[in-house]
Coordinates of C-alpha atoms in Angstrom, one line a residue:
Chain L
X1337 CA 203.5 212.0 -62.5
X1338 CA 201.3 214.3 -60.0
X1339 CA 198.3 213.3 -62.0
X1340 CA 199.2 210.0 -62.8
X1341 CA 199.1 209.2 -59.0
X1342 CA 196.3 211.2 -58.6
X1343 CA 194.2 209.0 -60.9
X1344 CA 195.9 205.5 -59.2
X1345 CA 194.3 207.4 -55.9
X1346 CA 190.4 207.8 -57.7
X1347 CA 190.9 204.1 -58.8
X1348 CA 191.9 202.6 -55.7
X1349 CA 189.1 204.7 -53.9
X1350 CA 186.8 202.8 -56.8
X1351 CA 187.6 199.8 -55.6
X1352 CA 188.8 198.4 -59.1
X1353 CA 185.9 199.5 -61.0
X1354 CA 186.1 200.1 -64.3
X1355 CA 187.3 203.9 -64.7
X1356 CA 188.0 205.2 -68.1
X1357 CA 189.0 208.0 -69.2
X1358 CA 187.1 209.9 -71.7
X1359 CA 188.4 209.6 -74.7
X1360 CA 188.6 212.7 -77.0
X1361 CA 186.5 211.8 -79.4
X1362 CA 183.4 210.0 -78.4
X1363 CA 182.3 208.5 -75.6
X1364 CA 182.3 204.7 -74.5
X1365 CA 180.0 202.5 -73.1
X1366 CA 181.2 203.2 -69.5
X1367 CA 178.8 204.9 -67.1
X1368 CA 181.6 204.6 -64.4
X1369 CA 183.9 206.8 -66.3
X1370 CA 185.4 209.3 -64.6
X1371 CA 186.2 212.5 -66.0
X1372 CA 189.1 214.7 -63.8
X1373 CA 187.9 217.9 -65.6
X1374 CA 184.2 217.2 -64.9
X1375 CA 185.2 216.5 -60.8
X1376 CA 187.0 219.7 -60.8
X1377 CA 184.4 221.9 -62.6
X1378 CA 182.2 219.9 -59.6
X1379 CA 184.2 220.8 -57.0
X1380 CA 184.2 224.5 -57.8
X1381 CA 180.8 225.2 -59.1
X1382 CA 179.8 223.5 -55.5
X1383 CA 182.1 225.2 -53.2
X1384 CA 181.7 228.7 -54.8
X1385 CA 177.5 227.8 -54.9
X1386 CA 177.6 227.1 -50.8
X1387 CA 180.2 230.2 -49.7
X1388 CA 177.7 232.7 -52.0
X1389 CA 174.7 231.0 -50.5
X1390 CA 176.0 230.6 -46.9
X1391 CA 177.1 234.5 -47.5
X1392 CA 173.7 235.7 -49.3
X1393 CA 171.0 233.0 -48.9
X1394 CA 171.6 230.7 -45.7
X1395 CA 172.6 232.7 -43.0
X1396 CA 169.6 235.6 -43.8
X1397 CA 166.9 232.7 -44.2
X1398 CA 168.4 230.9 -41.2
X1399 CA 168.4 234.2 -39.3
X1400 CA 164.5 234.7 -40.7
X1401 CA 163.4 231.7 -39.8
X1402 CA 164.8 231.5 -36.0
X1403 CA 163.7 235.4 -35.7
X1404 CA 159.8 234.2 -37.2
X1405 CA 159.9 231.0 -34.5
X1406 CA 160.9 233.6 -31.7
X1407 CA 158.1 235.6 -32.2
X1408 CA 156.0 233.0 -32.6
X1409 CA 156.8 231.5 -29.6
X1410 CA 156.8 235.0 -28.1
X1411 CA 153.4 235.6 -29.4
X1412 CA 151.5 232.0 -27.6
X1413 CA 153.5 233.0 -24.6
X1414 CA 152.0 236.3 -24.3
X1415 CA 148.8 235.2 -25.3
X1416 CA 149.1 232.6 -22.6
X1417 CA 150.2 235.3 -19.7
X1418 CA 147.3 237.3 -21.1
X1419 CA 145.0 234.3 -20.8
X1420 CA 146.2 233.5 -17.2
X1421 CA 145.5 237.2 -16.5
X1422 CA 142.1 237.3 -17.4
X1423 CA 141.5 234.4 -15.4
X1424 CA 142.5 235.7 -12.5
X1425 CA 141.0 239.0 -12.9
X1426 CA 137.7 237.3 -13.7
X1427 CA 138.0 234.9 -10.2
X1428 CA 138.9 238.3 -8.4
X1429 CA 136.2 240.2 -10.1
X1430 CA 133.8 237.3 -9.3
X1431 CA 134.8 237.0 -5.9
X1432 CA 134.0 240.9 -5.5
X1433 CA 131.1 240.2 -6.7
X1434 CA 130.1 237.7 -4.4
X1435 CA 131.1 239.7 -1.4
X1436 CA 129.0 242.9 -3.0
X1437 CA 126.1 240.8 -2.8
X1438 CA 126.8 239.9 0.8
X1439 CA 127.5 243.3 1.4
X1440 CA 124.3 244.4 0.0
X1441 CA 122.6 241.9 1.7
X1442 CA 123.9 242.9 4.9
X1443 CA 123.3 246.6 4.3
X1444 CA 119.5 246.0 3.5
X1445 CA 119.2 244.0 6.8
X1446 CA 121.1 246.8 8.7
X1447 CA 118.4 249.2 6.8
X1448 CA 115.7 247.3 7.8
X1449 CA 116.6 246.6 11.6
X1450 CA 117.6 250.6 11.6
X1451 CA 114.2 251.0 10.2
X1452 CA 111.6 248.9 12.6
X1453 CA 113.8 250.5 15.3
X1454 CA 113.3 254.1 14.5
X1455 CA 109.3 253.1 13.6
X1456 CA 109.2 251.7 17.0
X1457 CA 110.6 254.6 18.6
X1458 CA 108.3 256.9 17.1
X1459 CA 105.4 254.9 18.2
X1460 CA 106.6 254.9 22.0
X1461 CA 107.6 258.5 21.9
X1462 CA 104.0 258.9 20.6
X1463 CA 102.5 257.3 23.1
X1464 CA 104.4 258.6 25.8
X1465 CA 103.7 262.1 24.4
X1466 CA 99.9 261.3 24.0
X1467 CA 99.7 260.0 28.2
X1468 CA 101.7 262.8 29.1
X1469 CA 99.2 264.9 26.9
X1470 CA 96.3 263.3 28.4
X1471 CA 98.0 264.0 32.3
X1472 CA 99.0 267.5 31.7
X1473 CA 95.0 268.2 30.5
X1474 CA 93.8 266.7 33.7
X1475 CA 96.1 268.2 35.9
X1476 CA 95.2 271.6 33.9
X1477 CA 91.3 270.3 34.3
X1478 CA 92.0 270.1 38.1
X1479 CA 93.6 273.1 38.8
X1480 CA 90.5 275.1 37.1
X1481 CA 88.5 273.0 39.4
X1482 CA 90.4 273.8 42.5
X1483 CA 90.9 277.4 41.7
X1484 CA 86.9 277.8 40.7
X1485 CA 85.8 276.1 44.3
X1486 CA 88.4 278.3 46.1
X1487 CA 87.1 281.6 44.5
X1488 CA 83.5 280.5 45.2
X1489 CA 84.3 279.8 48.7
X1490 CA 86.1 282.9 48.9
X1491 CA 83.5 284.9 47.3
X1492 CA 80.2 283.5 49.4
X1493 CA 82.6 284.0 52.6
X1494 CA 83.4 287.7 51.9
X1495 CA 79.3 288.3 51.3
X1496 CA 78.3 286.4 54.5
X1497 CA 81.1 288.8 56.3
X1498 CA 79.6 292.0 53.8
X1499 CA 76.2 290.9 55.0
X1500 CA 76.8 290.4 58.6
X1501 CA 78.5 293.7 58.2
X1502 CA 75.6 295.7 56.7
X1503 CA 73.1 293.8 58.7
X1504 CA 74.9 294.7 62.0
X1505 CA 76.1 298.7 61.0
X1506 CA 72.3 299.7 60.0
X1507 CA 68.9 299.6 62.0
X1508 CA 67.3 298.3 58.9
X1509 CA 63.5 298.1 58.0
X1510 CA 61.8 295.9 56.5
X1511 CA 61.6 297.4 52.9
X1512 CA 65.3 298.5 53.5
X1513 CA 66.1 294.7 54.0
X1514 CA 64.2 293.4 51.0
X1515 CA 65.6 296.3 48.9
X1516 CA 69.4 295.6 50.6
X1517 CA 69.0 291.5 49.9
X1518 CA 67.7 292.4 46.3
X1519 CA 70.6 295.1 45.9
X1520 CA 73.4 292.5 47.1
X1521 CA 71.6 289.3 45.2
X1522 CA 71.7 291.3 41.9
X1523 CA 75.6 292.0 42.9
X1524 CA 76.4 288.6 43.4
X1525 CA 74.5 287.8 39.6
X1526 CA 76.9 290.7 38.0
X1527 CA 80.1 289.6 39.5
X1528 CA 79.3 286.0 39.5
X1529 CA 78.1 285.8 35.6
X1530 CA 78.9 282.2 35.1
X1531 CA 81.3 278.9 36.6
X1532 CA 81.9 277.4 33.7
Chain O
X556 CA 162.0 209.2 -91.1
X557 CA 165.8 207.7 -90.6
X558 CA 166.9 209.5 -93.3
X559 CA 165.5 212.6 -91.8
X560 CA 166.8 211.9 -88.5
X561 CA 170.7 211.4 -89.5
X562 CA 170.6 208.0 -87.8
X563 CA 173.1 205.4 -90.1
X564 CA 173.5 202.8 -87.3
X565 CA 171.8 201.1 -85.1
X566 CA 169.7 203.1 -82.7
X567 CA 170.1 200.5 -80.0
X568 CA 173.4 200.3 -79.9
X569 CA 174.8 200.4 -76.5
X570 CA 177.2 203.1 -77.2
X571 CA 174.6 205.2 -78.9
X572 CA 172.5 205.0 -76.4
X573 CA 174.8 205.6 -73.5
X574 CA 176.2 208.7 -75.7
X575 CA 172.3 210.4 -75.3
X576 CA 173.0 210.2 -71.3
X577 CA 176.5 210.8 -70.8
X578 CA 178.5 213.7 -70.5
X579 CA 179.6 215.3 -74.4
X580 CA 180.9 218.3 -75.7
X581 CA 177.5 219.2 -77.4
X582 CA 174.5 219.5 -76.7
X583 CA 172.0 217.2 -78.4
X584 CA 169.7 219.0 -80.4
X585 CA 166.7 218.5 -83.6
X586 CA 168.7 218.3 -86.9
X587 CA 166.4 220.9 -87.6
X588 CA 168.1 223.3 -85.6
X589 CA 171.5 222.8 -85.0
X590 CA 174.2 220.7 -87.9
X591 CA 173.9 217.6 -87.6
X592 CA 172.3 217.4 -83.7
X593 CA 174.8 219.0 -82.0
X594 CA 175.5 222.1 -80.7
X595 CA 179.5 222.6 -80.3
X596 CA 179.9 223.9 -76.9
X597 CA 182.4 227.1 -76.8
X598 CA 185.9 226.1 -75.7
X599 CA 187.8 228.7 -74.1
X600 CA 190.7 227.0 -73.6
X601 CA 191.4 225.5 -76.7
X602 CA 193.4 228.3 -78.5
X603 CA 195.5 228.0 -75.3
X604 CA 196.3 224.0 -75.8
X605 CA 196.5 224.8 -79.6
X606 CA 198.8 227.7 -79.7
X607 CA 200.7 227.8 -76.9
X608 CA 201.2 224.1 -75.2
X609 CA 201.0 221.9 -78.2
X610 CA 203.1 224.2 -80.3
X611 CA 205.8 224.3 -77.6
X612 CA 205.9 220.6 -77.4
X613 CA 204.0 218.3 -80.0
X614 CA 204.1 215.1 -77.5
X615 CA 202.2 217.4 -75.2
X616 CA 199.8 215.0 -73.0
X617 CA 197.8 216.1 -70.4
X618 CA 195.9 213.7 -69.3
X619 CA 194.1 212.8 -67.6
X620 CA 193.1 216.5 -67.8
X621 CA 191.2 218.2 -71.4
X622 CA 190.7 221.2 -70.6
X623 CA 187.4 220.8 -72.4
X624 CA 184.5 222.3 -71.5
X625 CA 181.8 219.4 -71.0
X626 CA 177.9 219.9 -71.2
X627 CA 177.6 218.6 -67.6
X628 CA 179.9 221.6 -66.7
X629 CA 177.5 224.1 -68.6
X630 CA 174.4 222.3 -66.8
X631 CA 176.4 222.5 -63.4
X632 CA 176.9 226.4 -63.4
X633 CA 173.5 226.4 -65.2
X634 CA 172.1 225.0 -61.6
X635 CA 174.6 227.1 -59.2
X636 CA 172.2 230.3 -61.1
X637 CA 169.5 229.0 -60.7
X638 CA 170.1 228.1 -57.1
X639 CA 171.6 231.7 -56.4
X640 CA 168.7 233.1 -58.3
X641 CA 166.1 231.5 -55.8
X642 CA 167.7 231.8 -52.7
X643 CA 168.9 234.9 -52.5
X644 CA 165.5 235.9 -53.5
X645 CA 163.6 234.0 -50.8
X646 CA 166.2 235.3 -48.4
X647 CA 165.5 238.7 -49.4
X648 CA 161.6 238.1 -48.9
X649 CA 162.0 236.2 -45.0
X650 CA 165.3 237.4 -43.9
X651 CA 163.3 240.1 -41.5
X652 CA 161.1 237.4 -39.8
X653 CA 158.2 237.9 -42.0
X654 CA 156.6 234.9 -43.2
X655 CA 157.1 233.8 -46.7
X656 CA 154.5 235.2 -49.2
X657 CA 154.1 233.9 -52.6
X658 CA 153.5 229.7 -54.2
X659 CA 157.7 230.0 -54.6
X660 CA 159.0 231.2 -51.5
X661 CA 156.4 229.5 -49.8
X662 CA 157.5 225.9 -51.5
X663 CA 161.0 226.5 -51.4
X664 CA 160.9 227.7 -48.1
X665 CA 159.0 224.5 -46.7
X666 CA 161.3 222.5 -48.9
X667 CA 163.8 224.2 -46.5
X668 CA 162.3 223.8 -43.3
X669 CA 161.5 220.0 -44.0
X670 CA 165.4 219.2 -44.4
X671 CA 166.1 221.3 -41.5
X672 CA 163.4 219.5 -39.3
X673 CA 162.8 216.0 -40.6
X674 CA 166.8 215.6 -42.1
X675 CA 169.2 217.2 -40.4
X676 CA 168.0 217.6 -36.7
X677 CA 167.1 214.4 -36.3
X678 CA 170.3 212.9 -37.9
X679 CA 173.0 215.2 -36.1
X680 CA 171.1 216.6 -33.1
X681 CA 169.4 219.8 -32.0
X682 CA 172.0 221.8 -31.0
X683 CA 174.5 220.6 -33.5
X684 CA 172.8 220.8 -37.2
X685 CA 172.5 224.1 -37.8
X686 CA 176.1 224.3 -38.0
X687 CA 175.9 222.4 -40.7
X688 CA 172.5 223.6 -42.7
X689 CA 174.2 225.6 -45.5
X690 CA 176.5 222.6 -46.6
X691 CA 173.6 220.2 -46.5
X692 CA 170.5 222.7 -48.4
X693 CA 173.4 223.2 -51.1
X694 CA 173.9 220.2 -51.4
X695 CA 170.2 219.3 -51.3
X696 CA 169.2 222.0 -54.0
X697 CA 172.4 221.4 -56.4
X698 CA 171.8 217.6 -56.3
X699 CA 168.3 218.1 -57.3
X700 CA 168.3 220.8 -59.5
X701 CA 170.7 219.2 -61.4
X702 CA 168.8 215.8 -61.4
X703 CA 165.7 217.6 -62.8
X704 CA 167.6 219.7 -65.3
X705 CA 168.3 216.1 -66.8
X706 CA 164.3 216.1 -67.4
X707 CA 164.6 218.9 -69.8
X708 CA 164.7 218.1 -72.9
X709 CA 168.1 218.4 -74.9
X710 CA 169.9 219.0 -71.7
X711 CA 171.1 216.1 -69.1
X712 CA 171.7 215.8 -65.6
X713 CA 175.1 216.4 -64.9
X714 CA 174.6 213.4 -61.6
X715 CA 174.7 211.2 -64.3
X716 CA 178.5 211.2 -64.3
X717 CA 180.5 209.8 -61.7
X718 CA 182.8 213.1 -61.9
X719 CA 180.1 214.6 -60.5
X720 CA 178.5 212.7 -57.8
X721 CA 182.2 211.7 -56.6
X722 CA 183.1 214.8 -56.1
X723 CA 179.8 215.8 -54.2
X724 CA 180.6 212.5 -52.0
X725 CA 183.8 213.8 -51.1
X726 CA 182.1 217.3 -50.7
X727 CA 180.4 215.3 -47.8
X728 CA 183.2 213.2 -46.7
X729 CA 185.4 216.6 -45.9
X730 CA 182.4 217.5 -44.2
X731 CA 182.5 214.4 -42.2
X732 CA 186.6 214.4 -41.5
X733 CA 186.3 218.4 -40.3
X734 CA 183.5 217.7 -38.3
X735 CA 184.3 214.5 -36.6
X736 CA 188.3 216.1 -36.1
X737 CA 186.9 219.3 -35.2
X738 CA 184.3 217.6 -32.0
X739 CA 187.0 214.7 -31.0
X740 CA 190.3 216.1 -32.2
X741 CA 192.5 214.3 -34.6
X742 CA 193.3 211.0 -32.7
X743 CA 189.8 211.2 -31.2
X744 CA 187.8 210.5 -34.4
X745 CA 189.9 207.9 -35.8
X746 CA 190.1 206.4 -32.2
X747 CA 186.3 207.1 -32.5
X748 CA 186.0 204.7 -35.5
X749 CA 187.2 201.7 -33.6
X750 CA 184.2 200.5 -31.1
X751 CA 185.1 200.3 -27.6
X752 CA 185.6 196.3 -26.6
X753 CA 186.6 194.7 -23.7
X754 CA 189.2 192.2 -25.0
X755 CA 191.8 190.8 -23.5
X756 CA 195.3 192.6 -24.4
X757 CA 196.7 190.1 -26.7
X758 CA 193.5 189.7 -28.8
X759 CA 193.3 193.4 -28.8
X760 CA 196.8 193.7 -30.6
X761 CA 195.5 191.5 -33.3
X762 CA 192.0 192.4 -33.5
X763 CA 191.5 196.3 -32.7
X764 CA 194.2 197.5 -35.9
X765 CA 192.5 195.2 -38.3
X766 CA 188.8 196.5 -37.0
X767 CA 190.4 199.6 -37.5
X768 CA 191.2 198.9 -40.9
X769 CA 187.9 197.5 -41.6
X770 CA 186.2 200.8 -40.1
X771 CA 188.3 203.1 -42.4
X772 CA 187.5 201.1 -45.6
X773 CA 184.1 201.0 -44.2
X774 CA 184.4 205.0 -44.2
X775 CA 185.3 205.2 -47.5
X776 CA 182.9 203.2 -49.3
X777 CA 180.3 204.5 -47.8
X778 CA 181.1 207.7 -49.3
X779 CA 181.8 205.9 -52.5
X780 CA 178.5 204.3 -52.0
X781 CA 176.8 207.6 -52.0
X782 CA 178.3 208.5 -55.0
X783 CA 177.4 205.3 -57.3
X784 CA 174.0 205.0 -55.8
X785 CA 173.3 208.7 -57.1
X786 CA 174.8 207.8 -60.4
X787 CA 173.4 204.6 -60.9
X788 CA 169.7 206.0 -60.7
X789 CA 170.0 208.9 -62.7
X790 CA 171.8 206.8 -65.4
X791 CA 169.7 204.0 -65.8
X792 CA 166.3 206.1 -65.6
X793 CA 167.6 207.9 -68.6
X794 CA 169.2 205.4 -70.2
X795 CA 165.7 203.1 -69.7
X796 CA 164.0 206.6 -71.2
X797 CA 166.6 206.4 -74.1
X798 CA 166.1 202.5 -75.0
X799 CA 162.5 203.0 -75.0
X800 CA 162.8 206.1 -77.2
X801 CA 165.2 204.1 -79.6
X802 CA 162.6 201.5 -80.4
X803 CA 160.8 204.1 -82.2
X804 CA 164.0 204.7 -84.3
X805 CA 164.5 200.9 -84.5
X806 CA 161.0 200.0 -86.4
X807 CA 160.6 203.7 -88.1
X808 CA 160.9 202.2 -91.3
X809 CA 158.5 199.5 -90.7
X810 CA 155.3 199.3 -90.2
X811 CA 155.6 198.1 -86.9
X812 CA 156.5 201.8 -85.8
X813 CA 152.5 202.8 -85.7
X814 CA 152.3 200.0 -83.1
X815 CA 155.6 200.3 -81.3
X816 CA 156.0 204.4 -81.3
X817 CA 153.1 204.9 -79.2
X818 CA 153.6 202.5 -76.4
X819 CA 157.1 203.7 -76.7
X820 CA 155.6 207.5 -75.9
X821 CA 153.4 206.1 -73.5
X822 CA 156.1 204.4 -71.4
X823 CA 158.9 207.2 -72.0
X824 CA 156.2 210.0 -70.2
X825 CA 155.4 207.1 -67.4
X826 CA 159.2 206.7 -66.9
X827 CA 159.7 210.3 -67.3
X828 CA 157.0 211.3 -64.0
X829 CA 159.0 208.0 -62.5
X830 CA 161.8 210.1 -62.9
X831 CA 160.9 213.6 -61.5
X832 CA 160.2 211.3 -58.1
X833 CA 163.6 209.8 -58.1
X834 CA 165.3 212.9 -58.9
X835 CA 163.3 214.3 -55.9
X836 CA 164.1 210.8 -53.8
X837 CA 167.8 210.7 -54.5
X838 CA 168.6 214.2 -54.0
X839 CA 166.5 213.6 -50.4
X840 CA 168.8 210.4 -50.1
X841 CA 171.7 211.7 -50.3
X842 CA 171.6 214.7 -48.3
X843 CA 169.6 212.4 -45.8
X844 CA 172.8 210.1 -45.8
X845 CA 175.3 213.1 -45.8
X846 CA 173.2 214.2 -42.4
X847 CA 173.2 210.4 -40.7
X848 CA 177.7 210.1 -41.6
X849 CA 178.1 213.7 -40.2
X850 CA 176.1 212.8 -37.5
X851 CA 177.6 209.3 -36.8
X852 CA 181.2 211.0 -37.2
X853 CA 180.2 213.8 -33.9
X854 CA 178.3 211.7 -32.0
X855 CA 180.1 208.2 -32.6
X856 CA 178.5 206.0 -29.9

């Protein structure tokens, strides 16, 4: 009875086509045939087909799949980041740059103005070496003058007092004065050699 | 050549014919090879029906059960191996993230991907289809393995019975009830079915239970509809591949066979590269349409 309802069930769910069933010994023109053994072979082979597969075949290749896509996705992000890095490190290292060459620039002009500064020093502590050179030789010149007139001064005054001296202690003749004068003259040569 | 062949009738007889396509007890094979064409398939339980039940009772009737084993029933399990075989061998080669190497992992696993992407997601949504991806590759990969076993010679497609392809629409209509109950509850989805009207109360008494009515016999044919489409173009390629072959058996013992046989040939391989798309198309149709019900049953509006 089970079955018998059962098949009332698949032909009302046909919708009054044609269903025959197959006969045991050869088949009928029928394409809509419907064999009960044939749906429940179906119905098994399927089922126990998708729990092995969802078991040993789906869930793995799912899980494969959505691990490869991860790391996929993982890999362009982190190649983006890395990208984004070396962008910024190449504006950073370019802006160094820059600023180096400022720097440089800067340094050089330092160099420079330190340089012409020092150069002009030089020159003016040259200069003022050279006129205070050129002073301390005339004063030097000067003294030698001053000293040489006061030692000739000196000198002819001490003969003149000698002479008066001599002239006024003996009663002198006339060859004793030619011979004194030639005695004290050759005197004043020796100790008065030269002025120079 | 009839003689040869074991053909006594009429080669174009529709119950012939229709006997090369549908579901048997044998296979069909050369005369050459197996007793007259057919190769008796194993049936375990007939000692069973023999010995035990009919001996009990003589009147014993079981229908509409056999207990035979069919052809399409050797082919099925035939494809459930083969569909083990490849899968669990792809999974073995990508289940660590590592891309697929190889032509076959690489084609099955963009076979794959493309009903994940292009079916699935955008028929059920995002967040929702991968719930539901082992249901709909097995279905993909059974429906079409089986439809291109029916390209082999001396075997059949076994979606070229309606026991089958019911069974695989009903496969998708529990799919659709579990899914639609399990998102909106039990009331929910059937209230779900019913689109949301502004009528006045006494039209709604009359009018909502009868759209109601119309939506769940509009539920089940579609599913019905799935199951008849599938059959309907794996029957009629083969039996169109069978007619054409028959004409060769028609005129074999006259001499218009050296005129018919080749254009017969000719046709059968055009029809039969017509065929490897449509088992390709209707195994992409109907899990495509599996995806848009489950869809329409969680996300009604």
């Amino acid at each position: 009875m089970i079955h018998c309802a059962y098949r009332y069930v698949v032909v009302g769910l046909c919708l009054g086509m044609p269903t025959v069933a197959m006969a045991a010994g050869g088949a009928g023109p029928d394409p809509l045939l419907f064999d009960v053994d044939l749906a429940i072979c179906t119905a098994i082979v399927f089922l126990l087909t998708l729990f092995i597969l969802r078991k040993f075949a789906w869930g793995p290749i799912s899980a494969g799949l959505e691990k490869r896509e991860q790391s996929i996705a993982d890999n362009i992000a982190t190649a983006e980041n890395a990208a984004d890095e070396a962008r910024k490190l190449t504006a950073h290292y370019e802006e160094k740059l820059a600023g180096a060459a400022d720097e440089v620039r800067a340094i050089l002009d330092e160099a420079r103005r330190d340089a012409e500064h020092t150069g002009q020093q030089i020159v003016e502590k040259a200069q003022a070496k050279a006129v205070e050179e050129s002073q301390r030789l005339l004063r030097e010149v000067e003294q030698a003058k001053q000293s040489a007139l006061r030692e000739i001064s000196d000198r002819s005054a001490n003969l003149a007092i000698s002479l008066a001296g001599k002239i006024i202690a003996k009663e002198l003749k006339t060859e004793d004065h030619a011979a004194l004068i030639r005695n004290d003259l050759s005197k004043f040569s020796e100790a008065n050699p030269s002025d120079n | 050549m009839s003689s040869e062949t074991g053909h006594h009738h009429d080669p174009l007889d529709p119950g012939h014919l229709f006997g090369h396509v549908q579901d048997a007890h044998h296979f069909e094979l050369p005369h050459a090879i197996a007793d007259e064409g057919k190769l008796h398939i194993l049936q375990p339980f007939e000692p069973f029906i023999d010995e035990v039940l009919v001996k009990a009772d003589p009147d014993f009737h079981m229908a509409p059960f056999d207990l035979l084993v069919s052809k399409f029933m050797v082919l099925e399990v035939v494809a459930a191996i083969v569909l083990i075989f490849f899968f669990i061998g792809l999974a073995r080669k990508i289940s660590d993230g590592t891309p697929a190497r190889g032509k076959w992992a690489n084609m099955l696993e963009s076979m794959l991907v493309f009903i994940r992407d292009e079916v699935a997601r955008p028929a059920i949504g995002r967040e929702d289809a991968d719930r539901f991806m082992p249901f709909l590759w097995t279905m993909f990969f059974f429906v079409l393995i089986c439809n291109l076993i029916g390209l082999v010679p001396w075997a059949g497609s076994a979606t070229g019975a309606l026991g089958t392809t019911f069974t695989l629409a009903m496969m998708t209509f529990g799919m659709v009830l579990t899914a639609g109950i399990r998102k909106m509850g039990l009331i929910g989805f059937w209230k779900s079915l019913v689109p949301h009207m502004d009528l006045p109360f006494v039209l709604a008494i009359f009018l909502l239970p009868m759209i109601f009515v119309i939506e769940v016999a509009g539920l089940l044919i579609k599913h019905l509809v799935l199951a008849v489409r599938l059959l309907a173009n794996m029957v009629a390629g083969h039996l169109v591949l069978a007619v054409l072959l028959a004409f060769i058996l028609k005129y074999a013992d006259s001499y218009a066979f050296f005129g018919v046989a080749p254009v017969a040939v000719a046709g059968a391989s055009a029809l039969t590269l017509l065929e490897l798309l449509v088992a390709f198309l209707q195994a992409y149709i109907f899990t495509f349409l599996s995806a848009l019900f489950i869809g329409t049953a969680i996300h009604p509006h």
